[in-house]
Amino acid sequence: MLLDKSKIIAGPCSAESQEQLRAVIIELKELGITNMRCGIWKPRSRPGSFEGVGEEGLKWIKELSAEFDINIFIEVINKEQAELALSYDIENYWLGARTTTNPFLVQEISKALNNKSKTVLVKNPIAPDLNLWLGAIERVEKFNPQTKIIALHRGFSTFNLGSSRNNPLWEIAFQLKEKKESIEIYCDPSHIAGDSRQIQFFSQMALDLGLTGLFIEVHPDPVNALSDADQQLNFLQFKDLLAGLSIKKKPQDLTLDELKILRSEIEKIDKSIIQKLEERLNLSRKIGKVKEDNDLQIFSYPRYKAQIKNYCDEFDLDSNLIEQYYRLVHSFSVKVQSENK
Ligand code: PEP
Ligand code: MN
Protein backbone atom coordinates (compact mmCIF):
# COMPACT_ATOMS: atom_id res chain seq x y z
CA MET A 1 0.00 0.00 0.00
CA LEU A 2 1.22 3.53 -0.73
CA LEU A 3 1.45 6.27 1.87
CA ASP A 4 -1.50 8.68 1.78
CA LYS A 5 -0.05 11.97 0.46
CA SER A 6 -2.27 14.00 2.78
CA LYS A 7 -0.18 12.60 5.65
CA ILE A 8 3.03 14.18 4.41
CA ILE A 9 4.26 17.62 5.40
CA ALA A 10 7.50 18.58 3.67
CA GLY A 11 9.57 21.68 3.11
CA PRO A 12 12.70 23.56 4.06
CA CYS A 13 14.06 23.75 7.57
CA SER A 14 14.04 27.55 7.15
CA ALA A 15 12.27 29.88 4.77
CA GLU A 16 15.11 31.71 3.02
CA SER A 17 13.38 33.60 0.19
CA GLN A 18 9.99 33.70 -1.44
CA GLU A 19 11.49 32.12 -4.58
CA GLN A 20 12.81 29.20 -2.55
CA LEU A 21 9.36 28.64 -1.00
CA ARG A 22 7.67 28.91 -4.39
CA ALA A 23 10.06 26.32 -5.87
CA VAL A 24 9.26 23.91 -3.03
CA ILE A 25 5.50 24.43 -3.36
CA ILE A 26 5.61 23.74 -7.11
CA GLU A 27 7.57 20.54 -6.50
CA LEU A 28 5.23 19.40 -3.73
CA LYS A 29 2.13 20.07 -5.80
CA GLU A 30 3.58 18.02 -8.65
CA LEU A 31 3.93 15.14 -6.21
CA GLY A 32 0.36 15.58 -4.97
CA ILE A 33 1.42 16.99 -1.58
CA THR A 34 -0.54 19.89 -0.13
CA ASN A 35 1.21 20.49 3.21
CA MET A 36 4.45 22.44 3.51
CA ARG A 37 6.67 23.23 6.48
CA CYS A 38 9.08 26.17 6.73
CA GLY A 39 10.63 27.75 9.80
CA ILE A 40 10.64 31.52 9.91
CA TRP A 41 11.85 31.86 13.51
CA LYS A 42 14.52 29.29 14.20
CA PRO A 43 15.32 28.43 17.81
CA ARG A 44 18.97 27.43 17.65
CA SER A 45 20.73 25.71 20.51
CA ARG A 46 23.82 27.91 20.16
CA PRO A 47 24.04 31.60 19.23
CA GLY A 48 25.59 32.78 16.00
CA SER A 49 23.69 30.59 13.57
CA PHE A 50 20.88 31.64 11.23
CA GLU A 51 17.78 32.44 13.30
CA GLY A 52 15.23 32.83 10.53
CA VAL A 53 13.86 35.63 8.35
CA GLY A 54 11.10 36.58 10.82
CA GLU A 55 8.13 38.77 9.88
CA GLU A 56 9.24 39.10 6.24
CA GLY A 57 8.54 35.36 5.91
CA LEU A 58 4.95 35.86 7.07
CA LYS A 59 4.39 38.22 4.13
CA TRP A 60 5.78 35.62 1.69
CA ILE A 61 3.55 32.94 3.16
CA LYS A 62 0.43 35.09 3.03
CA GLU A 63 1.03 35.81 -0.66
CA LEU A 64 1.88 32.20 -1.53
CA SER A 65 -1.19 30.91 0.31
CA ALA A 66 -3.34 33.16 -1.89
CA GLU A 67 -1.54 31.97 -5.02
CA PHE A 68 -1.50 28.20 -4.33
CA ASP A 69 -3.80 25.69 -2.67
CA ILE A 70 -1.34 24.72 0.05
CA ASN A 71 -1.33 24.47 3.86
CA ILE A 72 1.81 26.12 5.19
CA PHE A 73 3.07 25.22 8.67
CA ILE A 74 5.37 27.46 10.70
CA GLU A 75 6.88 27.23 14.18
CA VAL A 76 6.02 29.80 16.85
CA ILE A 77 8.03 30.06 20.02
CA ASN A 78 6.17 32.69 22.05
CA LYS A 79 2.84 34.48 22.20
CA GLU A 80 4.03 37.58 20.31
CA GLN A 81 4.97 35.39 17.35
CA ALA A 82 1.65 33.56 17.52
CA GLU A 83 -0.27 36.87 17.52
CA LEU A 84 1.80 38.27 14.67
CA ALA A 85 1.38 35.08 12.62
CA LEU A 86 -2.39 35.13 13.16
CA SER A 87 -2.47 38.72 11.92
CA TYR A 88 -1.06 37.34 8.62
CA ASP A 89 -3.82 34.68 8.57
CA ILE A 90 -1.42 31.78 9.15
CA GLU A 91 -3.49 28.71 10.02
CA ASN A 92 -1.03 25.89 10.62
CA TYR A 93 1.60 25.72 13.30
CA TRP A 94 4.02 23.51 15.09
CA LEU A 95 5.47 23.76 18.57
CA GLY A 96 9.16 22.84 18.53
CA ALA A 97 10.99 20.53 20.89
CA ARG A 98 12.53 23.41 22.85
CA THR A 99 9.12 25.03 23.31
CA THR A 100 7.30 21.89 24.42
CA THR A 101 9.86 21.66 27.20
CA ASN A 102 8.37 24.80 28.79
CA PRO A 103 4.73 24.62 30.00
CA PHE A 104 4.55 28.43 30.48
CA LEU A 105 5.42 29.05 26.83
CA VAL A 106 3.04 26.34 25.65
CA GLN A 107 0.26 27.85 27.73
CA GLU A 108 0.76 31.40 26.44
CA ILE A 109 1.02 30.27 22.80
CA SER A 110 -2.06 28.08 23.20
CA LYS A 111 -4.03 31.04 24.58
CA ALA A 112 -2.72 33.40 21.89
CA LEU A 113 -3.75 31.03 19.09
CA ASN A 114 -7.21 31.49 20.53
CA ASN A 115 -8.94 28.69 18.65
CA LYS A 116 -8.10 30.35 15.34
CA SER A 117 -5.70 27.81 13.91
CA LYS A 118 -6.55 24.82 11.70
CA THR A 119 -3.80 22.42 12.76
CA VAL A 120 -1.15 22.44 15.49
CA LEU A 121 1.62 19.86 15.54
CA VAL A 122 3.13 19.31 18.96
CA LYS A 123 6.70 18.02 18.88
CA ASN A 124 7.98 15.90 21.72
CA PRO A 125 10.13 17.83 24.23
CA ILE A 126 13.91 17.59 23.97
CA ALA A 127 14.09 15.38 27.06
CA PRO A 128 12.41 11.97 27.14
CA ASP A 129 9.59 13.12 29.40
CA LEU A 130 6.19 11.72 28.43
CA ASN A 131 4.20 14.02 30.72
CA LEU A 132 5.70 17.18 29.23
CA TRP A 133 4.67 16.01 25.76
CA LEU A 134 1.22 14.97 26.92
CA GLY A 135 0.84 18.18 28.94
CA ALA A 136 1.70 20.34 25.93
CA ILE A 137 -0.93 18.55 23.83
CA GLU A 138 -3.50 19.03 26.61
CA ARG A 139 -2.73 22.74 26.92
CA VAL A 140 -3.12 23.32 23.17
CA GLU A 141 -6.34 21.31 23.25
CA LYS A 142 -7.75 23.20 26.21
CA PHE A 143 -7.58 26.62 24.52
CA ASN A 144 -8.15 25.40 20.95
CA PRO A 145 -10.93 22.84 20.99
CA GLN A 146 -11.66 23.29 17.26
CA THR A 147 -8.05 22.78 16.18
CA LYS A 148 -6.72 19.46 14.87
CA ILE A 149 -3.79 18.47 17.05
CA ILE A 150 -1.14 16.01 15.90
CA ALA A 151 1.75 14.73 18.00
CA LEU A 152 5.10 14.93 16.24
CA HIS A 153 7.86 12.54 17.19
CA ARG A 154 11.32 14.05 16.51
CA GLY A 155 13.49 12.00 18.85
CA PHE A 156 15.11 12.96 22.15
CA SER A 157 18.42 14.27 23.43
CA THR A 158 19.90 11.48 25.45
CA PHE A 159 23.41 10.82 26.63
CA ASN A 160 23.75 7.74 24.43
CA LEU A 161 22.60 8.80 20.99
CA GLY A 162 23.85 5.93 18.88
CA SER A 163 24.29 7.05 15.30
CA SER A 164 21.38 9.50 15.01
CA ARG A 165 21.11 13.22 15.86
CA ASN A 166 18.26 12.55 18.28
CA ASN A 167 17.47 9.23 19.88
CA PRO A 168 14.11 7.94 18.59
CA LEU A 169 13.08 6.10 21.80
CA TRP A 170 9.98 4.81 19.99
CA GLU A 171 8.51 3.40 23.24
CA ILE A 172 7.68 6.96 24.34
CA ALA A 173 5.54 7.47 21.24
CA PHE A 174 3.78 4.15 21.96
CA GLN A 175 3.12 5.23 25.54
CA LEU A 176 1.71 8.56 24.34
CA LYS A 177 -0.69 6.60 22.13
CA GLU A 178 -1.63 4.40 25.09
CA LYS A 179 -2.46 7.45 27.22
CA LYS A 180 -4.21 9.31 24.42
CA GLU A 181 -5.65 6.86 21.95
CA SER A 182 -7.31 9.46 19.76
CA ILE A 183 -4.08 11.28 18.90
CA GLU A 184 -2.40 10.82 15.53
CA ILE A 185 1.38 10.65 15.70
CA TYR A 186 3.60 11.79 12.83
CA CYS A 187 7.33 11.27 12.65
CA ASP A 188 10.02 13.85 11.86
CA PRO A 189 12.77 11.59 10.49
CA SER A 190 14.90 14.61 9.53
CA HIS A 191 15.53 15.71 13.12
CA ILE A 192 15.87 12.12 14.34
CA ALA A 193 18.47 11.28 11.70
CA GLY A 194 20.34 14.56 11.27
CA ASP A 195 21.70 13.02 8.05
CA SER A 196 19.94 12.93 4.68
CA ARG A 197 21.25 9.38 4.03
CA GLN A 198 19.21 8.02 6.93
CA ILE A 199 15.83 9.61 6.20
CA GLN A 200 14.56 6.61 4.22
CA PHE A 201 15.46 4.24 7.05
CA PHE A 202 13.74 6.23 9.82
CA SER A 203 10.71 7.07 7.66
CA GLN A 204 10.04 3.44 6.81
CA MET A 205 10.66 2.43 10.41
CA ALA A 206 8.12 4.99 11.66
CA LEU A 207 5.50 3.66 9.23
CA ASP A 208 6.29 0.05 10.16
CA LEU A 209 5.76 0.99 13.81
CA GLY A 210 2.32 2.40 13.05
CA LEU A 211 3.00 6.18 13.04
CA THR A 212 0.65 7.74 10.54
CA GLY A 213 2.43 10.61 8.84
CA LEU A 214 5.79 12.19 8.04
CA PHE A 215 7.25 15.68 8.51
CA ILE A 216 10.33 15.92 6.32
CA GLU A 217 12.85 18.62 5.49
CA VAL A 218 13.18 19.22 1.75
CA HIS A 219 15.22 22.03 0.19
CA PRO A 220 15.93 22.96 -3.45
CA ASP A 221 19.67 23.11 -2.71
CA PRO A 222 20.45 21.45 0.65
CA VAL A 223 24.21 21.97 0.44
CA ASN A 224 23.71 25.73 0.57
CA ALA A 225 20.83 25.71 3.07
CA LEU A 226 21.12 28.29 5.86
CA SER A 227 20.19 25.71 8.53
CA ASP A 228 20.30 21.93 8.86
CA ALA A 229 22.12 21.47 5.55
CA ASP A 230 23.16 17.88 6.35
CA GLN A 231 19.69 16.48 6.85
CA GLN A 232 17.62 18.12 4.10
CA LEU A 233 16.67 16.18 0.97
CA ASN A 234 16.81 17.67 -2.50
CA PHE A 235 13.80 17.20 -4.78
CA LEU A 236 15.18 14.11 -6.48
CA GLN A 237 16.02 12.43 -3.18
CA PHE A 238 12.57 13.31 -1.87
CA LYS A 239 10.90 11.80 -4.95
CA ASP A 240 12.95 8.62 -4.53
CA LEU A 241 12.04 8.48 -0.85
CA LEU A 242 8.32 8.65 -1.59
CA ALA A 243 8.60 6.01 -4.29
CA GLY A 244 10.38 3.66 -1.89
CA LEU A 245 8.07 3.98 1.12
CA SER A 246 5.34 1.45 1.71
CA ILE A 247 2.62 0.85 4.28
CA LYS A 248 2.60 -2.76 5.41
CA LYS A 249 -0.35 -4.69 6.81
CA LYS A 250 -0.78 -4.80 10.58
CA PRO A 251 0.32 -8.19 11.95
CA GLN A 252 -2.84 -8.57 14.07
CA ASP A 253 -4.88 -8.58 10.86
CA LEU A 254 -3.18 -11.76 9.72
CA THR A 255 -4.01 -15.37 10.41
CA LEU A 256 -0.82 -16.89 9.00
CA ASP A 257 -0.21 -20.35 10.47
CA GLU A 258 3.53 -19.92 10.31
CA LEU A 259 3.31 -16.74 12.38
CA LYS A 260 1.03 -18.41 14.93
CA ILE A 261 3.47 -21.29 15.46
CA LEU A 262 6.48 -19.01 15.82
CA ARG A 263 4.59 -16.76 18.22
CA SER A 264 3.63 -19.66 20.43
CA GLU A 265 7.34 -20.65 20.59
CA ILE A 266 8.20 -17.11 21.61
CA GLU A 267 5.51 -17.13 24.30
CA LYS A 268 7.02 -20.32 25.76
CA ILE A 269 10.43 -18.66 25.90
CA ASP A 270 8.96 -15.52 27.50
CA LYS A 271 7.29 -17.61 30.18
CA SER A 272 10.48 -19.50 30.99
CA ILE A 273 12.45 -16.24 31.17
CA ILE A 274 9.87 -14.72 33.54
CA GLN A 275 9.95 -17.89 35.67
CA LYS A 276 13.77 -17.65 35.80
CA LEU A 277 13.53 -13.98 36.76
CA GLU A 278 11.46 -14.99 39.76
CA GLU A 279 14.09 -17.59 40.76
CA ARG A 280 16.77 -14.96 40.28
CA LEU A 281 15.00 -12.45 42.55
CA ASN A 282 14.60 -15.10 45.25
CA LEU A 283 18.33 -15.80 45.13
CA SER A 284 19.00 -12.11 45.22
CA ARG A 285 16.97 -11.77 48.43
CA LYS A 286 19.08 -14.53 50.02
CA ILE A 287 22.24 -12.73 48.98
CA GLY A 288 20.83 -9.56 50.53
CA LYS A 289 20.35 -11.39 53.80
CA VAL A 290 23.96 -12.65 53.78
CA LYS A 291 25.19 -9.11 53.10
CA GLU A 292 23.10 -7.73 55.92
CA ASP A 293 24.20 -10.41 58.39
CA ASN A 294 27.83 -9.64 57.56
CA ASP A 295 27.47 -5.87 57.53
CA LEU A 296 28.39 -5.62 53.81
CA GLN A 297 27.39 -2.88 51.36
CA ILE A 298 24.74 -3.88 48.83
CA PHE A 299 26.34 -2.61 45.65
CA SER A 300 29.72 -3.70 44.37
CA TYR A 301 30.62 -1.63 41.32
CA PRO A 302 33.66 -3.72 40.27
CA ARG A 303 31.55 -6.90 40.25
CA TYR A 304 28.75 -5.15 38.36
CA LYS A 305 31.15 -3.96 35.65
CA ALA A 306 32.92 -7.33 35.50
CA GLN A 307 29.65 -9.25 35.08
CA ILE A 308 28.53 -7.12 32.15
CA LYS A 309 31.90 -7.68 30.48
CA ASN A 310 31.90 -11.44 31.21
CA TYR A 311 28.46 -11.94 29.69
CA CYS A 312 29.25 -9.81 26.65
CA ASP A 313 32.47 -11.81 26.08
CA GLU A 314 30.81 -15.18 26.62
CA PHE A 315 27.72 -14.78 24.41
CA ASP A 316 27.58 -13.95 20.76
CA LEU A 317 24.59 -11.65 21.16
CA ASP A 318 24.29 -7.87 20.67
CA SER A 319 26.24 -6.52 23.64
CA ASN A 320 23.76 -3.65 23.96
CA LEU A 321 21.01 -6.15 24.68
CA ILE A 322 23.09 -8.02 27.23
CA GLU A 323 24.08 -4.79 28.93
CA GLN A 324 20.53 -3.43 29.05
CA TYR A 325 19.19 -6.75 30.34
CA TYR A 326 21.81 -6.87 33.06
CA ARG A 327 21.32 -3.27 34.12
CA LEU A 328 17.57 -3.83 34.39
CA VAL A 329 17.62 -7.05 36.42
CA HIS A 330 20.47 -5.78 38.54
CA SER A 331 18.55 -2.62 39.43
CA PHE A 332 15.69 -4.84 40.66
CA SER A 333 18.12 -6.91 42.74
CA VAL A 334 19.50 -3.77 44.35
CA LYS A 335 15.93 -2.66 45.06
CA VAL A 336 14.86 -5.91 46.77
CA GLN A 337 18.09 -6.07 48.75
CA SER A 338 17.76 -2.50 49.95
CA GLU A 339 14.14 -3.05 50.86
CA ASN A 340 15.35 -6.25 52.51
CA LYS A 341 12.24 -8.15 51.54
C1 PEP B 1 12.47 22.23 13.06
O1 PEP B 1 11.56 21.43 12.82
O2 PEP B 1 13.01 22.94 12.22
C2 PEP B 1 13.02 22.30 14.45
C3 PEP B 1 13.62 23.36 14.93
O3 PEP B 1 12.86 21.17 15.07
P1 PEP B 1 13.00 20.72 16.61
O4 PEP B 1 12.11 21.59 17.40
O5 PEP B 1 12.54 19.31 16.49
O6 PEP B 1 14.47 20.80 16.97
MN1 MN C 1 15.58 21.85 10.95
XYZ file of C-alpha atoms and ligand atoms in Angstrom:
352
model
C 0.000 0.000 0.000
C 1.216 3.531 -0.727
C 1.450 6.273 1.866
C -1.503 8.680 1.782
C -0.050 11.969 0.460
C -2.269 14.005 2.783
C -0.182 12.599 5.649
C 3.028 14.182 4.407
C 4.264 17.623 5.402
C 7.505 18.581 3.675
C 9.574 21.680 3.106
C 12.698 23.557 4.059
C 14.064 23.752 7.572
C 14.044 27.554 7.150
C 12.269 29.878 4.767
C 15.114 31.711 3.016
C 13.377 33.596 0.194
C 9.985 33.705 -1.438
C 11.486 32.120 -4.581
C 12.809 29.200 -2.546
C 9.361 28.636 -1.001
C 7.668 28.914 -4.393
C 10.060 26.325 -5.870
C 9.263 23.913 -3.026
C 5.501 24.428 -3.364
C 5.614 23.742 -7.113
C 7.569 20.537 -6.504
C 5.227 19.396 -3.726
C 2.128 20.068 -5.797
C 3.583 18.015 -8.650
C 3.929 15.140 -6.215
C 0.361 15.582 -4.968
C 1.420 16.986 -1.575
C -0.543 19.893 -0.130
C 1.210 20.492 3.208
C 4.447 22.439 3.507
C 6.665 23.231 6.481
C 9.080 26.174 6.728
C 10.627 27.745 9.804
C 10.643 31.523 9.908
C 11.850 31.862 13.509
C 14.521 29.287 14.204
C 15.316 28.430 17.814
C 18.969 27.431 17.648
C 20.729 25.706 20.510
C 23.816 27.906 20.160
C 24.036 31.600 19.231
C 25.593 32.785 16.002
C 23.693 30.595 13.568
C 20.875 31.643 11.227
C 17.775 32.441 13.304
C 15.230 32.827 10.529
C 13.864 35.628 8.350
C 11.103 36.582 10.816
C 8.125 38.765 9.875
C 9.242 39.095 6.244
C 8.541 35.361 5.907
C 4.949 35.856 7.069
C 4.386 38.221 4.134
C 5.775 35.622 1.693
C 3.548 32.943 3.157
C 0.427 35.085 3.026
C 1.029 35.810 -0.661
C 1.878 32.203 -1.525
C -1.189 30.914 0.311
C -3.340 33.157 -1.885
C -1.536 31.969 -5.024
C -1.500 28.201 -4.327
C -3.802 25.693 -2.671
C -1.342 24.722 0.046
C -1.326 24.469 3.858
C 1.814 26.122 5.189
C 3.072 25.221 8.668
C 5.373 27.465 10.703
C 6.879 27.225 14.176
C 6.016 29.799 16.851
C 8.033 30.064 20.018
C 6.173 32.686 22.050
C 2.841 34.482 22.200
C 4.028 37.578 20.313
C 4.974 35.391 17.352
C 1.645 33.556 17.515
C -0.268 36.873 17.517
C 1.796 38.274 14.673
C 1.380 35.078 12.619
C -2.392 35.130 13.159
C -2.468 38.720 11.920
C -1.061 37.340 8.621
C -3.818 34.684 8.573
C -1.416 31.783 9.146
C -3.495 28.710 10.022
C -1.029 25.890 10.618
C 1.599 25.717 13.303
C 4.020 23.511 15.092
C 5.470 23.757 18.570
C 9.158 22.843 18.535
C 10.993 20.530 20.891
C 12.534 23.407 22.848
C 9.117 25.032 23.312
C 7.298 21.887 24.417
C 9.856 21.659 27.199
C 8.368 24.803 28.791
C 4.725 24.622 30.005
C 4.549 28.428 30.478
C 5.416 29.048 26.829
C 3.045 26.340 25.649
C 0.264 27.852 27.726
C 0.764 31.404 26.438
C 1.025 30.267 22.803
C -2.064 28.078 23.197
C -4.029 31.035 24.576
C -2.720 33.402 21.893
C -3.753 31.027 19.093
C -7.213 31.488 20.530
C -8.943 28.685 18.651
C -8.100 30.354 15.342
C -5.697 27.806 13.908
C -6.552 24.823 11.702
C -3.802 22.421 12.765
C -1.147 22.436 15.490
C 1.618 19.862 15.537
C 3.132 19.312 18.963
C 6.698 18.024 18.880
C 7.981 15.902 21.725
C 10.129 17.831 24.230
C 13.915 17.595 23.968
C 14.092 15.378 27.060
C 12.408 11.968 27.137
C 9.586 13.122 29.401
C 6.187 11.719 28.427
C 4.201 14.017 30.720
C 5.702 17.178 29.233
C 4.671 16.012 25.763
C 1.217 14.969 26.917
C 0.835 18.182 28.944
C 1.695 20.336 25.927
C -0.931 18.554 23.832
C -3.496 19.029 26.610
C -2.734 22.736 26.919
C -3.118 23.324 23.175
C -6.335 21.311 23.253
C -7.751 23.204 26.206
C -7.582 26.620 24.518
C -8.146 25.396 20.953
C -10.927 22.844 20.986
C -11.656 23.295 17.262
C -8.054 22.777 16.176
C -6.718 19.464 14.868
C -3.789 18.472 17.045
C -1.144 16.011 15.899
C 1.751 14.730 17.998
C 5.099 14.929 16.237
C 7.860 12.541 17.188
C 11.318 14.046 16.507
C 13.490 12.000 18.854
C 15.113 12.957 22.152
C 18.420 14.272 23.429
C 19.897 11.476 25.454
C 23.410 10.816 26.632
C 23.745 7.737 24.427
C 22.602 8.796 20.993
C 23.846 5.927 18.876
C 24.288 7.049 15.305
C 21.383 9.499 15.012
C 21.114 13.222 15.856
C 18.262 12.550 18.284
C 17.472 9.229 19.881
C 14.110 7.936 18.588
C 13.078 6.096 21.805
C 9.983 4.811 19.988
C 8.512 3.403 23.236
C 7.675 6.964 24.341
C 5.542 7.468 21.235
C 3.778 4.155 21.956
C 3.121 5.228 25.536
C 1.713 8.556 24.335
C -0.687 6.603 22.134
C -1.631 4.399 25.095
C -2.463 7.446 27.219
C -4.208 9.311 24.425
C -5.647 6.862 21.953
C -7.309 9.463 19.762
C -4.075 11.284 18.900
C -2.398 10.816 15.527
C 1.383 10.649 15.699
C 3.597 11.786 12.832
C 7.332 11.270 12.653
C 10.022 13.849 11.863
C 12.771 11.588 10.485
C 14.903 14.613 9.531
C 15.528 15.714 13.123
C 15.870 12.124 14.345
C 18.465 11.284 11.705
C 20.345 14.556 11.268
C 21.697 13.018 8.055
C 19.937 12.927 4.679
C 21.248 9.384 4.034
C 19.209 8.019 6.932
C 15.828 9.611 6.197
C 14.564 6.609 4.225
C 15.463 4.237 7.053
C 13.742 6.231 9.822
C 10.711 7.067 7.655
C 10.036 3.436 6.813
C 10.662 2.434 10.413
C 8.117 4.989 11.661
C 5.500 3.656 9.234
C 6.293 0.048 10.156
C 5.763 0.987 13.806
C 2.322 2.405 13.045
C 2.996 6.178 13.039
C 0.647 7.738 10.540
C 2.434 10.608 8.836
C 5.794 12.185 8.040
C 7.250 15.678 8.506
C 10.327 15.921 6.321
C 12.848 18.619 5.495
C 13.177 19.223 1.754
C 15.220 22.034 0.189
C 15.925 22.957 -3.445
C 19.668 23.107 -2.714
C 20.453 21.453 0.650
C 24.211 21.967 0.436
C 23.711 25.733 0.566
C 20.828 25.708 3.073
C 21.121 28.287 5.864
C 20.194 25.715 8.529
C 20.301 21.929 8.859
C 22.122 21.468 5.551
C 23.161 17.884 6.347
C 19.693 16.477 6.854
C 17.620 18.115 4.100
C 16.667 16.179 0.969
C 16.815 17.671 -2.503
C 13.805 17.200 -4.783
C 15.183 14.108 -6.479
C 16.022 12.433 -3.177
C 12.566 13.311 -1.873
C 10.898 11.803 -4.948
C 12.948 8.618 -4.529
C 12.043 8.484 -0.849
C 8.319 8.654 -1.593
C 8.596 6.010 -4.288
C 10.384 3.659 -1.893
C 8.072 3.980 1.121
C 5.337 1.445 1.708
C 2.625 0.847 4.282
C 2.596 -2.756 5.409
C -0.352 -4.693 6.809
C -0.785 -4.801 10.582
C 0.319 -8.191 11.949
C -2.838 -8.569 14.066
C -4.881 -8.581 10.856
C -3.176 -11.763 9.718
C -4.009 -15.366 10.408
C -0.820 -16.892 8.997
C -0.211 -20.351 10.467
C 3.534 -19.922 10.308
C 3.311 -16.739 12.380
C 1.029 -18.410 14.928
C 3.469 -21.293 15.456
C 6.480 -19.005 15.822
C 4.593 -16.758 18.224
C 3.628 -19.662 20.432
C 7.337 -20.653 20.590
C 8.200 -17.105 21.607
C 5.512 -17.130 24.298
C 7.024 -20.317 25.764
C 10.431 -18.664 25.899
C 8.958 -15.515 27.504
C 7.289 -17.608 30.177
C 10.479 -19.503 30.990
C 12.450 -16.235 31.173
C 9.868 -14.722 33.543
C 9.954 -17.888 35.667
C 13.766 -17.654 35.796
C 13.533 -13.983 36.761
C 11.463 -14.988 39.756
C 14.091 -17.587 40.759
C 16.768 -14.957 40.283
C 14.999 -12.451 42.553
C 14.598 -15.103 45.253
C 18.330 -15.804 45.126
C 18.998 -12.110 45.221
C 16.969 -11.769 48.427
C 19.076 -14.534 50.017
C 22.241 -12.732 48.978
C 20.827 -9.561 50.525
C 20.349 -11.386 53.799
C 23.959 -12.655 53.776
C 25.189 -9.112 53.098
C 23.103 -7.728 55.922
C 24.205 -10.407 58.387
C 27.832 -9.638 57.556
C 27.469 -5.870 57.527
C 28.392 -5.615 53.810
C 27.393 -2.877 51.357
C 24.736 -3.882 48.833
C 26.337 -2.612 45.651
C 29.724 -3.700 44.368
C 30.621 -1.626 41.320
C 33.662 -3.718 40.269
C 31.549 -6.900 40.248
C 28.746 -5.153 38.361
C 31.153 -3.963 35.653
C 32.917 -7.328 35.495
C 29.646 -9.246 35.077
C 28.533 -7.117 32.145
C 31.902 -7.682 30.484
C 31.900 -11.437 31.206
C 28.461 -11.944 29.689
C 29.253 -9.810 26.648
C 32.472 -11.812 26.083
C 30.805 -15.184 26.618
C 27.719 -14.776 24.412
C 27.577 -13.950 20.760
C 24.591 -11.648 21.156
C 24.287 -7.870 20.672
C 26.244 -6.520 23.642
C 23.762 -3.655 23.961
C 21.005 -6.145 24.681
C 23.094 -8.017 27.228
C 24.080 -4.794 28.925
C 20.527 -3.428 29.054
C 19.187 -6.755 30.338
C 21.810 -6.872 33.063
C 21.316 -3.270 34.125
C 17.574 -3.831 34.389
C 17.621 -7.048 36.417
C 20.467 -5.778 38.539
C 18.548 -2.621 39.428
C 15.691 -4.837 40.657
C 18.121 -6.912 42.743
C 19.496 -3.768 44.351
C 15.925 -2.664 45.063
C 14.864 -5.908 46.770
C 18.093 -6.066 48.747
C 17.762 -2.499 49.954
C 14.140 -3.046 50.863
C 15.350 -6.253 52.515
C 12.241 -8.147 51.541
C 12.472 22.230 13.064
O 11.557 21.428 12.817
O 13.010 22.938 12.217
C 13.018 22.300 14.452
C 13.622 23.362 14.932
O 12.860 21.167 15.067
P 13.003 20.722 16.613
O 12.109 21.595 17.401
O 12.536 19.310 16.495
O 14.469 20.803 16.972
Mn 15.577 21.849 10.952
